[in-house]
């Protein structure tokens, strides 16, 4: 008891310093967070901003080595090949459509035989190997193997695929021939062979009336050969120039590093050695003028080839038939007819472009920035030329987010309104945890559920004839923008739901009381008083949901289909059923494989900066709305 | 059509009220006179607000709260009956709350809110009705130039009168006021009290108050409640000058408990 007098004093003092320590702890935590954030931004900028000069140099090499010049012709050649391929597909679709019965019969018989072979091949091979090894055919071992094989054959025969286009007699005959099939037999069973022959014969018959089309297509394919030879010759030349330019760049970089090291070196001998090394690595000026001159000499030939191609192509393409009988063939033919005039116009523009092209036009830094921001191609790791155009990724990200928001806003906000305004306490305690539980699902898990369940179901659905009227159906790709959007919607619903519910909850009850007392019904109070009062909070919820959607990586990487291409909007809303890549996905996919410090590596950082800016902007806007609700 | 004294606006008969298991009002029987001001007084927690909220069935929104016995008739109709439309009831029985609660919208929209709910008026009539309500609430002169500004920009006293105007706009017959002046300064209080005296000619008013002076100033009748029971109910003059009950006397004298 005697100590009590001094105890409060001691306690007091240590309490004060404890308070200080606690304050310091929290302050340093807050400080650390800010420092880390600043470091991240600095790091992003440092790694990212080096991209533009690097990319500019790549584009410059692209020009001065002449790749850009060759591309003027190459692109037209590619279009030519694509057009030819569409025509070929139309031709075969027409023939196969007409021999559909023979094709199906031959395929079914072959499928049945294949199923049988797959099942019996293990035991059969065992017997054959032993026989070739010279084992006595009558030995006990082979007898056992034969017995096993026979059992295997029985098993295989028990589960053969259906053959709806074969008659019952044909099927029985085929199965019988399989049952009695000798292990050493190599030929197809007679029926399979016959049906293949029949199919080939039918093809020949059907090809006869199409001989005109065949000739047209052949002629069209042949017209490209001149330009093709020319392009491949030029390609060899310019890639060599490009390589020597790149090598010179590397040597120059080495030299600079050595010189810098020499400047830093203290020991004179060491310095001299480094200087000598640097001297040795002084690159020979890559010879670009010579190759460029000979390239420019080809200009007239090139223009001529284009003109000739255009001339003959336009003649040949007028000979295309007006219609084909098979729907698939007709569709392809129509596509070709649509593409043909576009092809001819670009061919017409080519001579002008070729004659005007100059290798010595400067490539400014702004060209690199423009190419990044408005480029339609993201091509990396190619042998020809890399392009870093953000548009396909940005469009993919935006389209996926659009789908996700279109689904998540009604669902999330609707659920929040229902739960907050109309649901009974029992429903609230049931629904709220369930919605919030979705957040607990790891996005990888959600991703593979998306691939296996959602994607497949959607594709199977789209193949139903009764749904053929839906634009974009039937879907070719299981993984597409819509699937990814649906899954992201699922992921963002909890965010939107919780925040919107909070916003509704924060509306003072005095408002709804006043409204009730004026004789408003439940719905009137909700829609005229509570929801308008919570509006900016709900908007903030939606924006934060959007931030979540744009920044999400795993699901889109797994489910969006990862095709780097701006979707084809000519199919209208069907564009949403095409695969696509995203800003987040590309970073996740490529960052692991790129060489550190390369232009490609830096390009990914710039994509990261862009992403960061977008999400930051969205969150900042959301916070403005939130602070507005709190008056 | 009766020539005899007007029938009471509200008749409460042997009414019991429970919040879940707890009894908040016991065996209440009272008549509220038409076009008069009736004051409810009593210590905190005695059930004044609860009774007030029975009259427009605002207690419906509270889970577990219900009248367990007896009846309340307004205009001759049992308002506890299932067939009663709460929306129509609340249009007849307006309410002003202790804390002024205008909506975060313009002054005009606040007053027009009730009318728009019931689609009671075309645009031109609406403008006129809003003006009338604001004039009745003695607020028109102060706000006529800023009708389309936010109601939250008004002073506390103005906001409370706006809330009164808002309930007047739907033309109720009865107005319930739950401590309408408790958050106001004396000048604003005086204005609201003036307003109550004017409104008395057209409306039946019930006011809950903790201020004896206020009850004496504005009311014709006063009811004193204690622990959920009605202890004394008579003319204001009589109750204040000559209370019949010992509890009432103690409460009025302030020597309570
Ligand atoms: N929502 C509710 N749920 C449960 N009990 C309640 C509820 N509201 C009020 N009560 C109880 O009912 C009793 C009466 O409350 P009421 O609000 O009517 O009192 P009051 O006379 O208005 O008091 P005050 O003068 O403080 O406003 C109190 O005991 C209170 O605790
Ligand atoms: Mg009260």
Short mmCIF file of N, CA and C in Angstrom, two decimals, chain A residues 121-230:
data_model
loop_
_atom_site.label_atom_id
_atom_site.label_comp_id
_atom_site.label_asym_id
_atom_site.label_seq_id
_atom_site.Cartn_x
_atom_site.Cartn_y
_atom_site.Cartn_z
N UNK A 121 -5.41 -51.90 -80.40
CA UNK A 121 -4.05 -51.77 -80.90
C UNK A 121 -3.00 -52.27 -79.91
N UNK A 122 -3.24 -52.13 -78.60
CA UNK A 122 -2.23 -52.51 -77.61
C UNK A 122 -1.90 -53.99 -77.71
N UNK A 123 -2.91 -54.81 -77.63
CA UNK A 123 -2.67 -56.26 -77.67
C UNK A 123 -2.19 -56.69 -79.05
N UNK A 124 -2.73 -56.04 -80.10
CA UNK A 124 -2.33 -56.41 -81.45
C UNK A 124 -0.84 -56.16 -81.64
N UNK A 125 -0.37 -54.98 -81.24
CA UNK A 125 1.05 -54.64 -81.39
C UNK A 125 1.94 -55.64 -80.65
N UNK A 126 1.47 -56.04 -79.47
CA UNK A 126 2.24 -56.99 -78.68
C UNK A 126 2.46 -58.28 -79.46
N UNK A 127 1.38 -58.78 -80.06
CA UNK A 127 1.49 -60.02 -80.83
C UNK A 127 2.43 -59.83 -82.01
N UNK A 128 2.21 -58.70 -82.75
CA UNK A 128 3.03 -58.46 -83.93
C UNK A 128 4.51 -58.37 -83.58
N UNK A 129 4.82 -57.66 -82.50
CA UNK A 129 6.22 -57.51 -82.09
C UNK A 129 6.85 -58.86 -81.79
N UNK A 130 6.10 -59.69 -81.10
CA UNK A 130 6.62 -61.01 -80.76
C UNK A 130 6.84 -61.85 -82.00
N UNK A 131 5.91 -61.71 -82.95
CA UNK A 131 6.04 -62.49 -84.19
C UNK A 131 7.29 -62.06 -84.95
N UNK A 132 7.46 -60.73 -85.10
CA UNK A 132 8.65 -60.26 -85.83
C UNK A 132 9.92 -60.63 -85.10
N UNK A 133 9.83 -60.73 -83.76
CA UNK A 133 11.02 -61.11 -83.01
C UNK A 133 11.33 -62.59 -83.19
N UNK A 134 10.50 -63.30 -83.89
CA UNK A 134 10.79 -64.69 -84.21
C UNK A 134 10.30 -65.69 -83.20
N UNK A 135 9.39 -65.29 -82.32
CA UNK A 135 8.82 -66.24 -81.36
C UNK A 135 7.96 -67.25 -82.13
N UNK A 136 7.99 -68.46 -81.68
CA UNK A 136 7.21 -69.52 -82.33
C UNK A 136 5.72 -69.18 -82.25
N UNK A 137 5.07 -69.11 -83.41
CA UNK A 137 3.64 -68.73 -83.44
C UNK A 137 2.77 -69.67 -82.60
N UNK A 138 3.22 -70.92 -82.44
CA UNK A 138 2.38 -71.85 -81.70
C UNK A 138 2.74 -71.92 -80.23
N UNK A 139 3.65 -71.04 -79.82
CA UNK A 139 4.10 -71.10 -78.42
C UNK A 139 2.96 -70.75 -77.47
N UNK A 140 3.18 -71.11 -76.21
CA UNK A 140 2.12 -70.91 -75.22
C UNK A 140 1.88 -69.42 -74.97
N UNK A 141 3.04 -68.70 -75.00
CA UNK A 141 2.93 -67.28 -74.72
C UNK A 141 2.05 -66.57 -75.74
N UNK A 142 2.30 -66.89 -77.01
CA UNK A 142 1.49 -66.24 -78.04
C UNK A 142 0.03 -66.64 -77.93
N UNK A 143 -0.17 -67.87 -77.53
CA UNK A 143 -1.57 -68.31 -77.36
C UNK A 143 -2.27 -67.44 -76.32
N UNK A 144 -1.55 -67.20 -75.21
CA UNK A 144 -2.14 -66.35 -74.18
C UNK A 144 -2.41 -64.96 -74.73
N UNK A 145 -1.42 -64.42 -75.46
CA UNK A 145 -1.59 -63.08 -76.02
C UNK A 145 -2.80 -63.04 -76.94
N UNK A 146 -2.93 -64.08 -77.74
CA UNK A 146 -4.07 -64.13 -78.66
C UNK A 146 -5.38 -64.14 -77.89
N UNK A 147 -5.35 -64.87 -76.80
CA UNK A 147 -6.58 -64.94 -75.99
C UNK A 147 -6.93 -63.54 -75.47
N UNK A 148 -5.89 -62.86 -74.95
CA UNK A 148 -6.11 -61.50 -74.45
C UNK A 148 -6.67 -60.60 -75.54
N UNK A 149 -6.04 -60.78 -76.72
CA UNK A 149 -6.46 -59.94 -77.83
C UNK A 149 -7.92 -60.20 -78.18
N UNK A 150 -8.27 -61.46 -78.20
CA UNK A 150 -9.66 -61.81 -78.53
C UNK A 150 -10.62 -61.17 -77.53
N UNK A 151 -10.24 -61.19 -76.24
CA UNK A 151 -11.09 -60.58 -75.22
C UNK A 151 -11.21 -59.08 -75.48
N UNK A 152 -10.07 -58.50 -75.83
CA UNK A 152 -10.04 -57.07 -76.12
C UNK A 152 -10.96 -56.73 -77.29
N UNK A 153 -10.88 -57.57 -78.32
CA UNK A 153 -11.72 -57.37 -79.49
C UNK A 153 -13.19 -57.41 -79.09
N UNK A 154 -13.53 -58.39 -78.25
CA UNK A 154 -14.93 -58.50 -77.81
C UNK A 154 -15.36 -57.21 -77.13
N UNK A 155 -14.46 -56.72 -76.26
CA UNK A 155 -14.79 -55.50 -75.51
C UNK A 155 -14.99 -54.32 -76.46
N UNK A 156 -14.07 -54.23 -77.44
CA UNK A 156 -14.15 -53.12 -78.39
C UNK A 156 -15.44 -53.20 -79.20
N UNK A 157 -15.79 -54.41 -79.60
CA UNK A 157 -17.00 -54.59 -80.42
C UNK A 157 -18.25 -54.21 -79.64
N UNK A 158 -18.16 -54.32 -78.31
CA UNK A 158 -19.35 -54.05 -77.50
C UNK A 158 -19.71 -52.58 -77.48
N UNK A 159 -18.71 -51.72 -77.68
CA UNK A 159 -19.05 -50.27 -77.64
C UNK A 159 -18.46 -49.56 -78.84
N UNK A 160 -19.20 -49.64 -79.94
CA UNK A 160 -18.78 -48.97 -81.15
C UNK A 160 -19.69 -47.75 -81.37
N UNK A 161 -19.17 -46.70 -81.99
CA UNK A 161 -20.00 -45.50 -82.21
C UNK A 161 -21.16 -45.78 -83.16
N UNK A 162 -22.21 -44.97 -83.07
CA UNK A 162 -23.37 -45.18 -83.94
C UNK A 162 -23.04 -44.80 -85.39
N UNK A 163 -23.73 -45.42 -86.32
CA UNK A 163 -23.53 -45.11 -87.74
C UNK A 163 -24.88 -44.88 -88.39
N UNK A 164 -25.49 -43.73 -88.14
CA UNK A 164 -26.87 -43.53 -88.63
C UNK A 164 -27.01 -43.58 -90.15
N UNK A 165 -25.92 -43.37 -90.90
CA UNK A 165 -26.08 -43.35 -92.35
C UNK A 165 -25.69 -44.66 -93.03
N UNK A 166 -25.34 -45.66 -92.25
CA UNK A 166 -25.08 -46.98 -92.84
C UNK A 166 -26.32 -47.84 -92.64
N UNK A 167 -26.58 -48.72 -93.59
CA UNK A 167 -27.71 -49.63 -93.39
C UNK A 167 -27.29 -50.67 -92.35
N UNK A 168 -28.31 -51.34 -91.83
CA UNK A 168 -28.03 -52.32 -90.78
C UNK A 168 -27.15 -53.44 -91.33
N UNK A 169 -27.42 -53.87 -92.57
CA UNK A 169 -26.62 -54.93 -93.18
C UNK A 169 -25.17 -54.50 -93.32
N UNK A 170 -24.99 -53.25 -93.74
CA UNK A 170 -23.62 -52.74 -93.90
C UNK A 170 -22.90 -52.75 -92.57
N UNK A 171 -23.59 -52.28 -91.54
CA UNK A 171 -22.96 -52.21 -90.22
C UNK A 171 -22.60 -53.61 -89.74
N UNK A 172 -23.56 -54.55 -89.89
CA UNK A 172 -23.29 -55.92 -89.46
C UNK A 172 -22.09 -56.49 -90.21
N UNK A 173 -22.07 -56.25 -91.54
CA UNK A 173 -20.96 -56.78 -92.34
C UNK A 173 -19.64 -56.21 -91.86
N UNK A 174 -19.64 -54.91 -91.58
CA UNK A 174 -18.41 -54.26 -91.12
C UNK A 174 -17.95 -54.84 -89.80
N UNK A 175 -18.92 -54.99 -88.87
CA UNK A 175 -18.56 -55.52 -87.55
C UNK A 175 -18.05 -56.96 -87.68
N UNK A 176 -18.72 -57.74 -88.56
CA UNK A 176 -18.27 -59.12 -88.76
C UNK A 176 -16.83 -59.14 -89.27
N UNK A 177 -16.55 -58.26 -90.24
CA UNK A 177 -15.19 -58.27 -90.80
C UNK A 177 -14.18 -57.88 -89.73
N UNK A 178 -14.61 -57.03 -88.77
CA UNK A 178 -13.69 -56.66 -87.70
C UNK A 178 -13.47 -57.82 -86.74
N UNK A 179 -14.56 -58.54 -86.48
CA UNK A 179 -14.47 -59.65 -85.51
C UNK A 179 -13.49 -60.70 -86.03
N UNK A 180 -13.57 -60.98 -87.34
CA UNK A 180 -12.72 -62.05 -87.89
C UNK A 180 -11.41 -61.50 -88.43
N UNK A 181 -11.13 -60.25 -88.08
CA UNK A 181 -9.95 -59.59 -88.65
C UNK A 181 -8.67 -60.23 -88.11
N UNK A 182 -7.75 -60.49 -89.02
CA UNK A 182 -6.49 -61.11 -88.63
C UNK A 182 -5.59 -60.05 -88.00
N UNK A 183 -4.79 -60.45 -87.02
CA UNK A 183 -3.92 -59.45 -86.36
C UNK A 183 -2.95 -58.81 -87.33
N UNK A 184 -2.54 -59.57 -88.35
CA UNK A 184 -1.52 -59.05 -89.25
C UNK A 184 -2.12 -58.16 -90.34
N UNK A 185 -3.42 -58.12 -90.43
CA UNK A 185 -4.05 -57.38 -91.53
C UNK A 185 -3.67 -55.91 -91.45
N UNK A 186 -3.30 -55.33 -92.63
CA UNK A 186 -2.90 -53.93 -92.64
C UNK A 186 -3.93 -53.07 -93.35
N UNK A 187 -4.61 -53.66 -94.32
CA UNK A 187 -5.54 -52.88 -95.12
C UNK A 187 -6.77 -52.51 -94.30
N UNK A 188 -7.47 -51.44 -94.81
CA UNK A 188 -8.75 -51.10 -94.20
C UNK A 188 -9.74 -52.22 -94.46
N UNK A 189 -10.74 -52.36 -93.61
CA UNK A 189 -11.78 -53.34 -93.91
C UNK A 189 -12.44 -53.00 -95.24
N UNK A 190 -12.95 -53.99 -95.95
CA UNK A 190 -13.45 -53.75 -97.32
C UNK A 190 -14.49 -52.63 -97.38
N UNK A 191 -15.40 -52.60 -96.41
CA UNK A 191 -16.46 -51.60 -96.50
C UNK A 191 -15.88 -50.18 -96.38
N UNK A 192 -14.92 -50.03 -95.47
CA UNK A 192 -14.32 -48.70 -95.29
C UNK A 192 -13.66 -48.27 -96.59
N UNK A 193 -12.93 -49.20 -97.22
CA UNK A 193 -12.27 -48.87 -98.48
C UNK A 193 -13.29 -48.52 -99.55
N UNK A 194 -14.33 -49.33 -99.66
CA UNK A 194 -15.35 -49.08 -100.68
C UNK A 194 -15.97 -47.70 -100.50
N UNK A 195 -16.32 -47.40 -99.24
CA UNK A 195 -16.99 -46.12 -99.00
C UNK A 195 -16.05 -44.96 -99.31
N UNK A 196 -14.77 -45.11 -99.00
CA UNK A 196 -13.81 -44.05 -99.33
C UNK A 196 -13.76 -43.85 -100.84
N UNK A 197 -13.73 -44.98 -101.54
CA UNK A 197 -13.72 -44.88 -103.00
C UNK A 197 -14.98 -44.20 -103.51
N UNK A 198 -16.11 -44.62 -102.94
CA UNK A 198 -17.38 -44.03 -103.38
C UNK A 198 -17.37 -42.52 -103.17
N UNK A 199 -16.83 -42.12 -102.02
CA UNK A 199 -16.78 -40.69 -101.72
C UNK A 199 -15.89 -39.97 -102.73
N UNK A 200 -14.73 -40.57 -103.02
CA UNK A 200 -13.82 -39.95 -103.98
C UNK A 200 -14.49 -39.84 -105.35
N UNK A 201 -15.20 -40.91 -105.73
CA UNK A 201 -15.88 -40.91 -107.02
C UNK A 201 -16.93 -39.81 -107.06
N UNK A 202 -17.70 -39.71 -105.99
CA UNK A 202 -18.74 -38.70 -105.93
C UNK A 202 -18.13 -37.31 -106.03
N UNK A 203 -16.98 -37.13 -105.35
CA UNK A 203 -16.31 -35.84 -105.42
C UNK A 203 -15.96 -35.50 -106.86
N UNK A 204 -15.45 -36.52 -107.55
CA UNK A 204 -15.07 -36.28 -108.93
C UNK A 204 -16.26 -35.88 -109.78
N UNK A 205 -17.36 -36.60 -109.53
CA UNK A 205 -18.58 -36.31 -110.30
C UNK A 205 -19.01 -34.87 -110.03
N UNK A 206 -19.00 -34.51 -108.75
CA UNK A 206 -19.50 -33.19 -108.40
C UNK A 206 -18.54 -32.09 -108.85
N UNK A 207 -17.25 -32.44 -108.97
CA UNK A 207 -16.28 -31.42 -109.36
C UNK A 207 -16.44 -31.03 -110.81
N UNK A 208 -17.00 -31.93 -111.62
CA UNK A 208 -17.10 -31.66 -113.06
C UNK A 208 -17.84 -30.37 -113.38
N UNK A 209 -19.07 -30.23 -112.87
CA UNK A 209 -19.75 -28.96 -113.20
C UNK A 209 -19.05 -27.74 -112.61
N UNK A 210 -18.16 -27.97 -111.62
CA UNK A 210 -17.49 -26.84 -110.99
C UNK A 210 -16.12 -26.57 -111.62
N UNK A 211 -15.85 -27.23 -112.73
CA UNK A 211 -14.53 -27.10 -113.34
C UNK A 211 -14.22 -25.64 -113.62
N UNK A 212 -15.23 -24.88 -114.02
CA UNK A 212 -15.04 -23.46 -114.32
C UNK A 212 -14.53 -22.73 -113.10
N UNK A 213 -15.19 -22.96 -111.97
CA UNK A 213 -14.80 -22.30 -110.72
C UNK A 213 -13.37 -22.68 -110.35
N UNK A 214 -13.09 -24.00 -110.51
CA UNK A 214 -11.75 -24.48 -110.16
C UNK A 214 -10.70 -23.73 -110.98
N UNK A 215 -10.98 -23.62 -112.27
CA UNK A 215 -10.03 -22.96 -113.16
C UNK A 215 -9.85 -21.51 -112.73
N UNK A 216 -10.97 -20.86 -112.39
CA UNK A 216 -10.88 -19.46 -111.97
C UNK A 216 -9.98 -19.33 -110.75
N UNK A 217 -10.25 -20.23 -109.76
CA UNK A 217 -9.47 -20.13 -108.52
C UNK A 217 -7.99 -20.39 -108.80
N UNK A 218 -7.72 -21.41 -109.62
CA UNK A 218 -6.34 -21.72 -109.95
C UNK A 218 -5.67 -20.53 -110.60
N UNK A 219 -6.39 -19.92 -111.52
CA UNK A 219 -5.82 -18.77 -112.22
C UNK A 219 -5.55 -17.65 -111.23
N UNK A 220 -6.51 -17.45 -110.31
CA UNK A 220 -6.35 -16.38 -109.33
C UNK A 220 -5.13 -16.64 -108.45
N UNK A 221 -4.98 -17.89 -108.03
CA UNK A 221 -3.82 -18.23 -107.19
C UNK A 221 -2.53 -17.96 -107.94
N UNK A 222 -2.55 -18.30 -109.22
CA UNK A 222 -1.32 -18.18 -110.01
C UNK A 222 -0.91 -16.74 -110.22
N UNK A 223 -1.89 -15.81 -110.28
CA UNK A 223 -1.54 -14.41 -110.56
C UNK A 223 -0.62 -13.83 -109.50
N UNK A 224 -0.68 -14.39 -108.30
CA UNK A 224 0.12 -13.82 -107.22
C UNK A 224 1.59 -14.15 -107.31
N UNK A 225 1.94 -15.10 -108.17
CA UNK A 225 3.29 -15.67 -108.07
C UNK A 225 4.39 -14.65 -108.35
N UNK A 226 4.18 -13.74 -109.34
CA UNK A 226 5.21 -12.74 -109.65
C UNK A 226 5.53 -11.90 -108.43
N UNK A 227 4.47 -11.32 -107.85
CA UNK A 227 4.66 -10.45 -106.69
C UNK A 227 5.27 -11.23 -105.55
N UNK A 228 4.83 -12.50 -105.43
CA UNK A 228 5.31 -13.33 -104.34
C UNK A 228 6.82 -13.53 -104.43
N UNK A 229 7.31 -13.85 -105.63
CA UNK A 229 8.75 -14.03 -105.81
C UNK A 229 9.49 -12.75 -105.47
N UNK A 230 8.95 -11.67 -105.99
CA UNK A 230 9.58 -10.37 -105.77
C UNK A 230 9.69 -10.09 -104.27
#
